[in-house]
Structures are given as C-alpha cells and as structure tokens.
RNA sequence: CGGGGUGUAGCGCAGUCCGGUAGCGCACUACGUUCGGGACGUAGGGGUCGGAAGUUCGAAUCUUCUCACCCCGACCA
C-alpha cells in the first residue's frame, strides 16, 4: 500500500505553455496565481495578498541577514529636492530621464465645474523628485551625522518604494513604482567600504540560493553596466528558464563620490580631514519575477518551501458531511502536529469547492506539499502526499506524518535548487569563436563564458550585433587568459555574456 | 517614445466589413444529483458595448479625438 507512485492526469489548462509563449506564460502565471495585477495607474501594479505574503517572507529573511551583519533600519523621505540631484554628475545622468516630479502642492475646483485642477498659485519654490533611489537625500543627511572617525561606520538599510518612470513595464520585472530595500553605508576607509560591498553581495547570493533556491553567478559589472555614480558594481545574475539572464541584486562601491558631492567629511585618528567612503546595495520586488521564472512549470508556480506562504495544504475528500466530520477530526490533529514543527499549513475543508478544483488551484499557486485524506485513508490510517516539484504522489501512513513532511519540504527545497543549477550548467557554454557565439545565442541561449578584450567598444559592438551584454566578470570560474572572441586581442579571463531582462 | 494589435457581463470571446436597440462559454444565484485531478442537470440574475464628441429617424457597428492594456523596438533594476 505504500509508495505506489501515481502520475498526474492534467485537466483544463489555464496557462499558456512555456514552449508556446514564454512571456505570455509569465504574465498568465503572475495573474492566475494571484500574485499581482495591473492597476488603474499606468505602469504600477497591485501586489495581491498571496504575492505580498511571499514578498514578506523574503523581507523577513533578508532583514534578519542585514541585522546579523550589523545593519539597522531607518526611513528617509519619499521626496527629494531637485537641487540634490544635480550634485553628482554621473548619478544625474543615470536617472534624469525617468524621474517623476512634484511641482504643485494643492488642487482646486475647476472653475468650469469639471472636477478638480491643479491650483496654479500653489507652485512649489523648489520642485521635488519622487525618489528613484535615495543616495542624495541620505548623503545630505549623513553630512550632519558624521564628524569624526568615531561616528563611523554607519550601516543603514531602508525598506521603501521607489519610482522610475519606465516606458515599458512588466509585472514585478519592471514597474514604474516598485518595493525594495536600499542599504547605504558610510566608512572611514576604502578597504572597509570594499569589504562591505562584497559582504552584502554575499548576503544576496546566500539568500538567492538558500531561500529562493535560485543559483546565481556573482561578479563585477563592466564600466558601462555600472550603477550611475558607482566606482564598482557587483551583481548576482540568475538564469531564467527561457535562457535569459536576470540581474537579481546589486551592491555598489561608491568611493568618495557622494561624500564629495555632499561634503561629508570626518576627522581621522591623525586629526586630518578626509572624505567618507560609501556603499549602497539593493534588491527589489523584481526578485518575485526571478522566483516565478526560476522554478515554475506549465501547471503553475513552484515555490521553494522556505518562501511558500502555505507549505502544506490538506484537502479532505468526502461524499457525506458525516465523513467530513470524521476527516476534520483527523485533519485537526495533523494541523496541530505540523504547526508544532513550524510548518505553515492550511486545512481547506471549504465545502463550496471540490477536491479536483482544490488540487488544481493549489498546484497553480505552487504549494509544495499537498495532503489528501479520504474515506479509504480513514480506514487505513493513511493519507495521500503529493509534491509540487516532481508532480508525484504516494500513499503514506499518518503515523509520523510530521517528520515525513519536514523531510519532504527540505528535499523539495534542495531538489528545486539542484534542478535550477543543472539547468544553468546545461545552459552555460564556453565559446571562443564569435560566429559560433552568435549562432548558439539564437539556437540555445543561456550563459556564455567568453574571452573579452576589456574594451567598452567591443562590449558595445557585441551588444549592437547580438543584443547580448556582459552580465558580469565572475568572481569564480575559469581564469585562464586567452584571446578576445571578437577582436583577438589579449583577454585576462572569461566573462559572462547573455541576453537579459 | 516609435511600429503593430486589442478594448462588448467578473473572465475569455462572437457580433463591427454591410447601422435596426446585444449573444456564446466559463464564473455567479437556487434546488437536486455528485465528490480520490478544475462534476452534471434544471431554473435564474447580471452589460453606460473603454471614454468624449459627431453623422443619422436610429450607432457596439460609420467619422474624429482620447484613454488603457498587450506584442515588437529604443531606454532601464
């Protein structure tokens, strides 16, 4: 009676398949799985409760990691005086084209009686920018907080929304307003700031791999891909199932650029005045998109147990309400046992939905484990356990169901990571010939490890000719020197190319 | 921001060419039978046809303007 694995019979498809149209599959899934939807405001989304629950779990895990590495949370204003933006030249350059600007502070009734209009007399002295990122307001504030090396380091994070006026938006991947965290740290030495930059990249990589079950390549951005105003940008890059890369988190070494722009200096131990060294780092709700595209299949979401709002769902199967009563008794005990073990469990005994409907629904929503109890199980002291990642089911005894669930959840977490890692390895190609690179980019996609001569011209040429960009100069991986695949000039090491989101 | 497409019931669509007062499937409500992979029957309810203006006796349908969304580019996390 045990271990009789059955395979699923699929009923009506509600999703476009990945093979048919990957982009449509993603859009369908985000909406059908109740993660988010488009709002009445152009380019802005509504994150729905189920999607937000996942984000909250991400926040919790990241926030704990930030605290463990010595950071504190704070909050800075949504609005930034326009003049702040013009202080750091590269920074302005990077963000000027996508800023929302507040020009007035009052509405009035339309003199023509057609609703309300902006009161022309209520023009702001200085216009306010809705933050696209907070370096300027934060460094303007840090100036007042820092006098001596004794005031350093300052290691602050804020959870906030930011606005970047994007032309073309996609749920989670690119929206005009999004949620994120931005860390902003101030240090006495260059070395310490560099270490902070790397530490936080490692935090992101650890989070991506251990919580999201999403393998990432860590590395440095090339100069042209760097954050506006940064001396060095580090990134974690993930590979999506359609063979495109997704930049999933960045950590920037800002040097003394912002300190100089905002005149943030400190007196060192020798009594000399120096500029402060800075970092900033962030991940956003874009991670939700990464999560969806890393593991999910044509039946719906596949969530890593560590981030799943519901880890186990219990579905009763019954004909008569007396049977349901009996099952309720058994299920309540299972719920108590699982909760005891720290598992988030939902017992769905809603009489208005049928088992088949519930199966499909929770599969669509990516619940890692489903436990079904019917009349046969009541007799045998068993239940049916179905795992979302492999789509397999087995009949198991109720005795010891708690530890069984714990080990299965752990197994699912590691299995989907392994699956994603295998996919990435199968889709990472070492190429030395530019023509072959172009061909494989179209035929196969994925990551490419190639030699590059280090020039922005070559990088630009590859981008124009193939739409592929250098995702990063990896921290790990092959480091043997060679010849640039495009120009044949010497190359210190291979870099990671891909088409990206 | 350029090119293309789509807006008709909560969702997915037909009807638009050729103007005559709106229909189908799912969902919803009630009852009954069902319930181990999105059940079935019977009877119901629901629509400013994206918005505005115009042509006309009459507009979902024709004209102009406008808004939103989707796809492809340019830009970006």
Coordinates of C-alpha atoms (C1' of nucleotides) in Angstrom, one line a residue:
Chain A
X1 CA 0.0 0.0 0.0
X2 CA 3.0 2.3 0.4
X3 CA 5.0 4.1 -2.2
X4 CA 2.6 3.4 -5.1
X5 CA 3.6 6.4 -7.1
X6 CA 0.9 7.7 -9.4
X7 CA 1.4 10.3 -12.1
X8 CA -0.9 13.2 -12.7
X9 CA -3.6 13.5 -15.3
X10 CA -3.9 17.0 -16.4
X11 CA -7.2 18.7 -17.0
X12 CA -8.1 22.0 -18.4
X13 CA -5.0 24.2 -18.9
X14 CA -5.4 27.7 -17.6
X15 CA -1.9 28.8 -18.5
X16 CA -0.2 29.4 -21.9
X17 CA 2.6 26.9 -22.0
X18 CA 6.2 28.0 -21.8
X19 CA 7.0 26.4 -25.1
X20 CA 4.1 28.2 -26.8
X21 CA 4.9 31.7 -25.5
X22 CA 7.2 32.2 -22.5
X23 CA 6.4 35.9 -22.0
X24 CA 2.6 35.1 -22.0
X25 CA 3.1 32.2 -19.7
X26 CA 4.8 34.5 -17.2
X27 CA 2.0 37.1 -17.4
X28 CA -0.7 34.5 -17.1
X29 CA 1.0 32.9 -14.1
X30 CA 1.5 36.1 -12.2
X31 CA -2.2 36.9 -12.6
X32 CA -3.7 33.4 -12.3
X33 CA -1.6 32.5 -9.2
X34 CA -2.9 35.7 -7.6
X35 CA 0.5 37.3 -7.1
X36 CA -0.3 40.7 -8.7
X37 CA -2.3 42.5 -11.3
X38 CA -2.1 45.7 -13.3
X39 CA -3.6 48.7 -11.5
X40 CA -5.6 51.7 -12.7
X41 CA -2.3 53.6 -12.7
X42 CA -0.1 53.3 -15.7
X43 CA 2.9 51.1 -15.1
X44 CA 2.0 50.4 -11.5
X45 CA 0.9 47.1 -10.1
X46 CA -1.2 45.9 -7.3
X47 CA 0.6 43.2 -5.3
X48 CA -2.2 40.9 -4.1
X49 CA -2.2 39.2 -0.7
X50 CA -0.7 35.9 -1.9
X51 CA 2.1 37.6 -3.7
X52 CA 2.7 40.0 -0.9
X53 CA 2.9 37.1 1.5
X54 CA 5.8 35.8 -0.5
X55 CA 7.5 39.2 -0.5
X56 CA 7.0 39.4 3.3
X57 CA 8.8 36.1 3.7
X58 CA 11.6 37.4 1.5
X59 CA 11.8 40.6 3.5
X60 CA 11.9 38.8 6.8
X61 CA 14.8 36.5 5.7
X62 CA 16.8 39.4 4.2
X63 CA 16.1 41.7 7.1
X64 CA 17.4 39.1 9.5
X65 CA 20.5 38.8 7.4
X66 CA 21.0 42.5 7.4
X67 CA 20.7 42.7 11.1
X68 CA 23.1 39.8 11.6
X69 CA 25.7 41.7 9.5
X70 CA 25.3 44.8 11.7
X71 CA 22.8 47.0 9.9
X72 CA 19.9 49.0 11.3
X73 CA 16.7 50.0 9.6
X74 CA 15.7 53.7 9.2
X75 CA 13.5 55.7 6.9
X76 CA 14.2 58.6 4.6
X77 CA 11.7 60.8 2.7
X78 CA 10.0 59.9 -0.5
X79 CA 10.6 63.4 -1.9
X80 CA 14.0 64.7 -2.8
X81 CA 14.7 68.4 -3.6
X82 CA 15.6 68.8 -7.2
X83 CA 18.9 70.5 -6.4
X84 CA 20.2 67.4 -4.6
X85 CA 20.1 65.5 -7.8
X86 CA 22.4 67.8 -9.7
X87 CA 25.2 67.3 -7.3
X88 CA 26.7 64.1 -8.5
X89 CA 27.1 64.3 -12.3
X90 CA 27.1 60.6 -13.2
X91 CA 24.1 60.0 -10.9
X92 CA 22.0 62.7 -12.6
X93 CA 22.9 61.4 -16.0
X94 CA 21.7 57.9 -15.0
X95 CA 18.3 58.9 -13.5
X96 CA 17.3 62.2 -15.1
X97 CA 15.3 60.5 -17.8
X98 CA 13.0 58.6 -15.6
X99 CA 12.1 60.8 -12.7
X100 CA 8.6 61.8 -11.5
X101 CA 8.5 65.4 -10.4
X102 CA 6.2 67.1 -7.9
X103 CA 5.6 70.7 -9.0
X104 CA 2.5 71.8 -7.0
X105 CA 1.0 71.2 -3.6
X106 CA -2.7 72.0 -4.0
X107 CA -5.7 71.2 -6.0
X108 CA -8.8 73.4 -6.5
X109 CA -12.2 73.0 -8.0
X110 CA -12.2 73.5 -11.8
X111 CA -13.7 77.0 -12.5
X112 CA -15.6 75.3 -15.4
X113 CA -17.1 72.9 -12.8
X114 CA -15.4 69.8 -14.2
X115 CA -13.8 68.2 -11.2
X116 CA -10.5 69.4 -9.8
X117 CA -7.5 71.0 -11.4
X118 CA -4.0 71.9 -10.1
X119 CA -4.1 75.3 -8.4
X120 CA -1.6 77.4 -10.5
X121 CA -1.0 79.5 -7.4
X122 CA 0.3 76.5 -5.5
X123 CA 3.6 76.1 -7.3
X124 CA 6.5 74.8 -5.3
X125 CA 9.5 77.1 -4.8
X126 CA 11.7 74.1 -5.5
X127 CA 10.4 71.1 -7.3
X128 CA 10.5 67.7 -5.6
X129 CA 11.7 64.5 -7.2
X130 CA 10.0 61.3 -6.2
X131 CA 12.9 59.1 -5.2
X132 CA 14.3 56.7 -7.9
X133 CA 16.9 55.8 -5.2
X134 CA 18.0 57.6 -2.1
X135 CA 21.7 58.2 -2.2
X136 CA 21.3 62.0 -2.5
X137 CA 18.9 62.6 0.4
X138 CA 20.8 60.1 2.6
X139 CA 24.2 61.6 1.9
X140 CA 22.8 65.0 2.5
X141 CA 21.7 63.7 5.9
X142 CA 24.9 61.8 6.7
X143 CA 26.8 65.1 6.5
X144 CA 25.1 66.1 9.7
X145 CA 25.8 62.8 11.4
X146 CA 29.5 62.4 10.7
X147 CA 32.3 64.5 12.2
X148 CA 34.8 62.0 13.4
X149 CA 36.1 58.5 12.6
X150 CA 34.3 57.7 15.9
X151 CA 30.9 58.2 14.1
X152 CA 31.8 55.6 11.5
X153 CA 30.8 53.2 10.2
X154 CA 27.2 54.0 9.6
X155 CA 25.3 51.0 8.3
X156 CA 21.7 51.7 7.5
X157 CA 19.1 50.0 5.4
X158 CA 15.7 51.2 4.4
X159 CA 12.6 49.3 3.1
X160 CA 10.9 51.6 0.7
X161 CA 9.1 52.2 -2.5
X162 CA 10.8 54.0 -5.4
X163 CA 9.6 55.4 -8.7
X164 CA 11.3 55.1 -12.0
X165 CA 9.2 56.3 -14.9
X166 CA 9.6 53.3 -17.2
X167 CA 8.4 53.3 -20.8
X168 CA 7.6 49.6 -20.9
X169 CA 6.6 47.7 -17.8
X170 CA 6.1 44.1 -16.8
X171 CA 4.6 42.8 -13.6
X172 CA 7.4 42.5 -11.0
X173 CA 10.2 42.6 -13.6
X174 CA 9.9 46.3 -14.4
X175 CA 7.2 48.6 -13.0
X176 CA 7.1 52.4 -12.5
X177 CA 6.8 52.0 -8.8
X178 CA 8.4 49.1 -7.0
X179 CA 9.3 48.0 -3.5
X180 CA 12.8 47.3 -2.4
X181 CA 15.4 47.7 0.2
X182 CA 18.4 50.0 -0.1
X183 CA 21.4 49.8 2.1
X184 CA 23.6 52.9 2.5
X185 CA 26.8 52.7 4.4
X186 CA 29.5 55.1 5.3
X187 CA 33.1 54.1 6.2
X188 CA 36.4 55.6 7.2
X189 CA 38.4 53.6 4.8
X190 CA 38.3 52.4 1.2
X191 CA 39.1 48.9 2.3
X192 CA 36.2 48.8 4.7
X193 CA 33.8 50.0 2.1
X194 CA 35.0 47.5 -0.4
X195 CA 34.6 44.7 2.1
X196 CA 31.0 45.9 2.9
X197 CA 30.2 45.9 -0.9
X198 CA 31.4 42.3 -1.1
X199 CA 29.8 41.2 2.2
X200 CA 26.4 42.4 1.0
X201 CA 26.7 40.7 -2.3
X202 CA 27.5 37.5 -0.5
X203 CA 24.3 38.1 1.6
X204 CA 22.3 38.4 -1.6
X205 CA 23.9 35.3 -3.1
X206 CA 23.2 33.3 0.0
X207 CA 19.6 34.5 0.1
X208 CA 19.0 33.7 -3.6
X209 CA 20.5 30.2 -3.3
X210 CA 19.4 29.1 0.2
X211 CA 15.9 30.8 0.3
X212 CA 14.9 31.2 -3.3
X213 CA 16.7 28.0 -4.4
X214 CA 18.0 30.1 -7.3
X215 CA 21.6 29.6 -8.2
X216 CA 23.4 32.9 -9.1
X217 CA 26.7 34.0 -10.6
X218 CA 28.4 36.6 -8.6
X219 CA 30.6 39.1 -10.2
X220 CA 31.6 42.7 -11.2
X221 CA 29.8 44.8 -13.7
X222 CA 31.7 46.3 -16.5
X223 CA 32.1 50.0 -16.5
X224 CA 29.2 50.6 -18.9
X225 CA 26.8 48.4 -16.8
X226 CA 27.7 50.1 -13.5
X227 CA 25.3 52.0 -11.3
X228 CA 25.2 55.7 -12.0
X229 CA 27.7 57.2 -9.6
X230 CA 29.4 54.0 -8.6
X231 CA 33.1 53.1 -8.9
X232 CA 32.3 49.4 -8.8
X233 CA 29.1 47.5 -9.1
X234 CA 28.8 43.9 -8.0
X235 CA 25.9 41.8 -9.1
X236 CA 24.2 38.4 -8.8
X237 CA 22.9 37.1 -12.1
X238 CA 20.4 34.3 -12.4
X239 CA 19.4 32.3 -15.5
X240 CA 15.7 32.1 -16.3
X241 CA 14.1 29.1 -18.0
X242 CA 13.9 30.9 -21.3
X243 CA 17.7 31.3 -21.4
X244 CA 17.8 35.0 -20.5
X245 CA 19.7 36.4 -17.5
X246 CA 18.1 38.4 -14.8
X247 CA 20.1 40.8 -12.7
X248 CA 18.7 39.9 -9.2
X249 CA 20.7 42.1 -6.8
X250 CA 23.4 44.7 -6.9
X251 CA 26.0 46.0 -4.4
X252 CA 27.9 49.2 -5.2
X253 CA 31.2 50.6 -4.1
X254 CA 30.6 54.4 -4.4
X255 CA 34.1 55.5 -3.5
X256 CA 34.0 59.1 -2.2
X257 CA 31.8 60.4 -5.0
X258 CA 28.7 61.1 -2.8
X259 CA 30.8 62.2 0.2
X260 CA 32.5 64.8 -2.1
X261 CA 29.2 65.8 -3.7
X262 CA 27.5 66.3 -0.4
X263 CA 30.6 67.4 1.5
X264 CA 30.6 64.6 4.0
X265 CA 34.0 64.6 5.8
X266 CA 35.4 63.3 9.0
X267 CA 38.5 63.8 11.1
X268 CA 40.7 60.7 11.2
X269 CA 42.8 59.5 14.1
X270 CA 45.7 61.7 13.0
X271 CA 43.4 64.7 13.1
X272 CA 43.3 65.0 9.3
X273 CA 40.0 65.7 7.4
X274 CA 39.0 63.0 4.9
X275 CA 36.0 62.2 2.7
X276 CA 33.8 59.3 3.8
X277 CA 33.8 56.1 1.7
X278 CA 30.4 54.8 0.7
X279 CA 28.4 51.8 -0.4
X280 CA 24.9 51.1 -1.4
X281 CA 23.1 47.9 -2.2
X282 CA 19.6 46.7 -3.1
X283 CA 17.2 44.0 -4.1
X284 CA 13.6 44.7 -5.2
X285 CA 10.3 43.0 -5.9
X286 CA 11.9 42.0 -9.1
X287 CA 13.0 39.0 -7.1
X288 CA 9.4 37.9 -7.3
X289 CA 9.7 37.7 -11.0
X290 CA 13.0 35.8 -10.7
X291 CA 11.4 33.3 -8.3
X292 CA 8.5 32.7 -10.7
X293 CA 10.8 32.2 -13.7
X294 CA 13.3 30.0 -12.0
X295 CA 11.1 27.1 -10.9
X296 CA 7.6 27.2 -12.2
X297 CA 6.1 25.0 -14.9
X298 CA 3.2 24.8 -17.2
X299 CA 0.9 23.8 -14.3
X300 CA 1.7 26.9 -12.3
X301 CA 4.0 28.2 -9.7
X302 CA 6.6 26.0 -8.0
X303 CA 7.6 27.7 -4.7
X304 CA 10.6 26.9 -2.6
X305 CA 9.2 25.7 0.8
X306 CA 11.2 28.3 2.7
X307 CA 9.3 31.1 0.9
X308 CA 5.9 29.5 0.4
X309 CA 3.1 31.2 2.3
X310 CA 1.4 27.8 2.6
X311 CA 3.9 24.9 2.8
X312 CA 1.3 22.1 3.2
X313 CA -2.3 22.1 2.2
X314 CA -4.7 19.4 3.4
X315 CA -7.7 18.6 1.3
X316 CA -10.5 16.4 2.6
X317 CA -12.3 14.0 0.2
X318 CA -15.8 13.0 1.2
X319 CA -19.3 12.4 0.0
X320 CA -21.3 13.0 3.1
X321 CA -21.0 15.6 5.7
X322 CA -20.6 12.8 8.4
X323 CA -17.5 11.7 6.5
X324 CA -16.2 15.3 6.6
X325 CA -16.7 15.4 10.3
X326 CA -14.6 12.3 10.7
X327 CA -11.9 13.7 8.4
X328 CA -12.0 17.1 10.3
X329 CA -11.0 15.2 13.5
X330 CA -8.0 13.6 11.8
X331 CA -7.0 16.7 10.0
X332 CA -7.1 18.9 13.1
X333 CA -4.5 16.6 14.7
X334 CA -2.3 16.7 11.6
X335 CA -2.6 20.5 11.5
X336 CA -1.6 20.7 15.2
X337 CA 1.3 18.3 14.6
X338 CA 2.7 20.3 11.6
X339 CA 2.3 23.7 13.3
X340 CA 4.2 22.3 16.2
X341 CA 7.0 21.6 13.8
X342 CA 6.9 25.2 12.5
X343 CA 5.2 24.3 9.2
X344 CA 2.7 26.7 7.8
X345 CA -0.3 24.5 7.0
X346 CA -3.7 25.2 5.6
X347 CA -6.6 22.8 6.0
X348 CA -9.0 23.6 3.2
X349 CA -12.3 22.0 4.2
X350 CA -14.4 24.6 2.3
X351 CA -17.5 22.7 1.3
X352 CA -18.1 25.0 -1.6
X353 CA -15.1 23.7 -3.7
X354 CA -14.5 20.2 -4.8
X355 CA -11.3 18.2 -4.4
X356 CA -10.3 18.3 -8.0
X357 CA -10.7 22.1 -8.1
X358 CA -8.6 22.4 -5.0
X359 CA -5.9 20.2 -6.3
X360 CA -5.6 22.3 -9.5
X361 CA -5.8 25.6 -7.5
X362 CA -3.0 24.8 -5.0
X363 CA -0.9 23.4 -7.8
X364 CA -1.3 26.7 -9.7
X365 CA -0.3 28.5 -6.5
X366 CA 2.8 26.4 -6.0
X367 CA 2.1 24.9 -2.6
X368 CA 5.0 22.5 -2.1
X369 CA 3.1 19.6 -0.4
X370 CA -0.5 18.5 -0.7
X371 CA -2.0 16.0 1.7
X372 CA -5.4 14.5 0.8
X373 CA -7.5 12.4 3.2
X374 CA -10.5 10.4 2.1
X375 CA -12.6 7.6 3.3
X376 CA -10.1 5.0 2.3
X377 CA -7.4 6.7 4.3
X378 CA -9.7 6.8 7.4
X379 CA -9.9 3.1 7.2
X380 CA -6.2 2.5 6.6
X381 CA -4.7 5.2 8.7
X382 CA -3.0 6.8 5.7
X383 CA -3.1 9.9 3.5
X384 CA -2.0 10.8 0.0
X385 CA 1.0 13.0 -0.2
X386 CA 1.7 14.9 -3.4
X387 CA 4.8 17.0 -4.1
X388 CA 4.6 20.0 -6.3
X389 CA 8.1 19.9 -7.7
X390 CA 8.1 16.4 -9.1
X391 CA 4.3 16.1 -9.5
X392 CA 4.4 12.7 -7.8
X393 CA 2.1 11.2 -5.2
X394 CA 2.4 8.4 -2.7
X395 CA 0.2 6.9 0.0
X396 CA 1.9 7.2 3.4
X397 CA 0.8 6.3 6.9
X398 CA -0.4 9.1 9.1
X399 CA 1.9 7.8 11.8
X400 CA 5.0 10.1 11.6
X401 CA 3.4 12.4 9.1
X402 CA 5.1 15.4 10.8
X403 CA 8.7 14.2 10.3
X404 CA 7.8 13.0 6.9
X405 CA 6.6 16.5 5.9
X406 CA 9.6 18.1 7.4
X407 CA 12.0 15.9 5.4
X408 CA 10.0 16.2 2.2
X409 CA 9.9 20.0 2.4
X410 CA 13.7 20.0 2.9
X411 CA 14.0 17.7 0.0
X412 CA 11.9 19.9 -2.2
X413 CA 13.9 22.9 -1.3
X414 CA 17.2 21.2 -2.3
X415 CA 15.6 19.5 -5.3
X416 CA 14.4 22.6 -7.0
X417 CA 17.8 24.3 -6.3
X418 CA 19.5 21.3 -7.9
X419 CA 17.2 21.3 -10.8
X420 CA 17.8 25.0 -11.4
X421 CA 21.6 24.5 -11.0
X422 CA 21.5 21.6 -13.5
X423 CA 19.6 23.8 -15.9
X424 CA 22.1 26.6 -15.6
X425 CA 25.1 24.2 -16.1
X426 CA 23.4 22.7 -19.1
X427 CA 22.9 26.2 -20.5
X428 CA 26.3 27.7 -19.7
X429 CA 28.5 27.4 -22.8
X430 CA 32.2 28.1 -23.2
X431 CA 32.7 29.7 -26.6
X432 CA 35.8 31.1 -28.3
X433 CA 34.5 31.9 -31.7
X434 CA 32.3 34.9 -32.3
X435 CA 30.3 33.4 -35.1
X436 CA 29.6 30.3 -33.0
X437 CA 28.7 32.6 -30.2
X438 CA 26.1 34.4 -32.3
X439 CA 24.7 31.1 -33.6
X440 CA 24.4 29.5 -30.1
X441 CA 22.9 32.6 -28.7
X442 CA 20.0 32.2 -31.0
X443 CA 19.8 28.4 -31.0
X444 CA 20.4 27.7 -27.4
X445 CA 20.5 30.9 -25.3
X446 CA 21.7 30.9 -21.7
X447 CA 25.0 32.0 -20.3
X448 CA 28.2 32.2 -22.3
X449 CA 31.7 32.3 -20.9
X450 CA 33.9 34.1 -23.4
X451 CA 37.1 36.0 -23.7
X452 CA 36.8 39.7 -24.0
X453 CA 39.5 42.3 -24.6
X454 CA 38.2 44.6 -21.8
X455 CA 37.2 47.5 -24.1
X456 CA 33.9 49.3 -24.0
X457 CA 34.0 49.4 -27.8
X458 CA 34.0 45.6 -28.1
X459 CA 31.3 45.3 -25.5
X460 CA 29.2 47.8 -27.3
X461 CA 29.7 46.1 -30.6
X462 CA 28.6 42.7 -29.2
X463 CA 25.5 44.4 -27.7
X464 CA 24.6 46.0 -31.0
X465 CA 25.2 43.0 -33.1
X466 CA 23.7 40.3 -30.8
X467 CA 21.7 42.1 -28.1
X468 CA 23.8 40.1 -25.6
X469 CA 25.6 42.0 -22.8
X470 CA 28.3 41.2 -20.4
X471 CA 26.3 40.3 -17.3
X472 CA 29.4 40.2 -15.1
X473 CA 33.0 39.4 -14.7
X474 CA 32.5 36.4 -12.5
X475 CA 34.3 36.1 -9.1
X476 CA 34.6 32.4 -9.7
X477 CA 35.1 30.2 -12.7
X478 CA 37.8 29.8 -15.4
X479 CA 40.5 32.4 -15.1
X480 CA 42.9 31.3 -17.8
X481 CA 44.0 34.1 -20.1
X482 CA 43.1 33.9 -23.8
X483 CA 42.1 35.9 -26.9
X484 CA 39.0 38.1 -27.2
X485 CA 36.4 36.2 -29.3
X486 CA 35.7 39.4 -31.2
X487 CA 38.9 41.2 -31.8
X488 CA 41.5 38.5 -31.0
X489 CA 43.3 40.9 -28.6
X490 CA 44.6 39.5 -25.3
X491 CA 42.0 38.7 -22.6
X492 CA 42.8 38.3 -19.0
X493 CA 39.9 35.9 -18.3
X494 CA 36.5 34.8 -19.5
X495 CA 33.4 36.9 -18.7
X496 CA 29.7 36.1 -18.6
X497 CA 27.7 37.1 -21.7
X498 CA 23.9 36.7 -22.0
X499 CA 20.8 38.3 -23.3
X500 CA 19.0 39.7 -20.3
X501 CA 15.8 41.1 -18.9
Chain B
rC1 C1' 8.9 57.3 -27.1
rG2 C1' 8.3 54.8 -32.5
rG3 C1' 5.7 50.4 -35.1
rG4 C1' 1.7 46.8 -34.7
rG5 C1' -2.7 44.8 -32.1
rU6 C1' -6.9 44.7 -28.7
rG7 C1' -10.9 47.1 -25.7
rU8 C1' -18.5 44.2 -25.9
rA9 C1' -21.4 40.9 -18.3
rG10 C1' -16.4 39.2 -13.2
rC11 C1' -13.1 36.3 -17.0
rG12 C1' -12.4 34.6 -22.3
rC13 C1' -14.7 35.7 -26.8
rA14 C1' -18.6 36.3 -31.3
rG15 C1' -21.2 40.3 -33.4
rU16 C1' -18.3 45.7 -36.4
rC17 C1' -16.9 44.8 -43.2
rC18 C1' -22.9 45.7 -45.0
rG19 C1' -26.2 50.8 -38.9
rG20 C1' -32.3 48.5 -36.8
rU21 C1' -31.8 48.5 -30.0
rA22 C1' -26.7 42.6 -27.7
rG23 C1' -25.2 37.0 -27.8
rC24 C1' -22.0 32.4 -26.5
rG25 C1' -18.6 29.6 -23.0
rC26 C1' -16.8 29.9 -18.1
rA27 C1' -17.9 32.2 -13.5
rC28 C1' -22.3 33.8 -10.3
rU29 C1' -27.6 32.5 -7.6
rA30 C1' -31.3 28.5 -6.2
rC31 C1' -32.5 23.3 -6.0
rG32 C1' -31.2 18.2 -6.8
rU33 C1' -27.7 14.5 -8.0
rU34 C1' -22.3 14.3 -7.3
rC35 C1' -17.3 14.5 -4.6
rG36 C1' -9.7 10.1 -4.7
rG37 C1' -7.5 15.5 -10.6
rG38 C1' -10.8 22.0 -12.2
rA39 C1' -18.6 17.5 -11.8
rC40 C1' -23.7 17.3 -14.1
rG41 C1' -28.9 18.6 -14.7
rU42 C1' -32.9 22.2 -14.3
rA43 C1' -34.3 27.2 -13.4
rG44 C1' -32.4 32.2 -12.8
rG45 C1' -29.6 37.1 -12.3
rG46 C1' -26.2 40.3 -14.5
rG47 C1' -23.9 44.7 -20.0
rU48 C1' -23.2 53.3 -19.7
rC49 C1' -20.5 47.7 -26.0
rG50 C1' -13.1 51.7 -22.8
rG51 C1' -14.4 57.3 -22.7
rA52 C1' -15.9 62.0 -25.3
rA53 C1' -17.8 64.5 -29.4
rG54 C1' -20.0 64.0 -34.2
rU55 C1' -23.0 61.8 -38.6
rU56 C1' -28.0 59.5 -38.7
rC57 C1' -35.0 58.7 -37.7
rG58 C1' -31.8 55.1 -35.4
rA59 C1' -24.7 53.7 -33.7
rA60 C1' -21.3 48.1 -30.4
rU61 C1' -21.2 48.9 -35.9
rC62 C1' -19.6 54.9 -39.6
rU63 C1' -16.2 59.7 -38.5
rU64 C1' -12.8 62.5 -35.3
rC65 C1' -10.4 62.9 -30.7
rU66 C1' -8.9 60.5 -26.3
rC67 C1' -7.6 56.7 -22.5
rA68 C1' -5.9 51.9 -21.1
rC69 C1' -3.7 47.2 -22.0
rC70 C1' -0.7 43.6 -24.9
rC71 C1' 3.3 42.4 -28.5
rC72 C1' 7.9 44.2 -31.1
rG73 C1' 11.9 48.0 -30.9
rA74 C1' 14.9 52.2 -28.2
rC75 C1' 15.9 53.1 -22.6
rC76 C1' 16.5 50.8 -17.8
rA77 C1' 16.8 47.2 -11.9

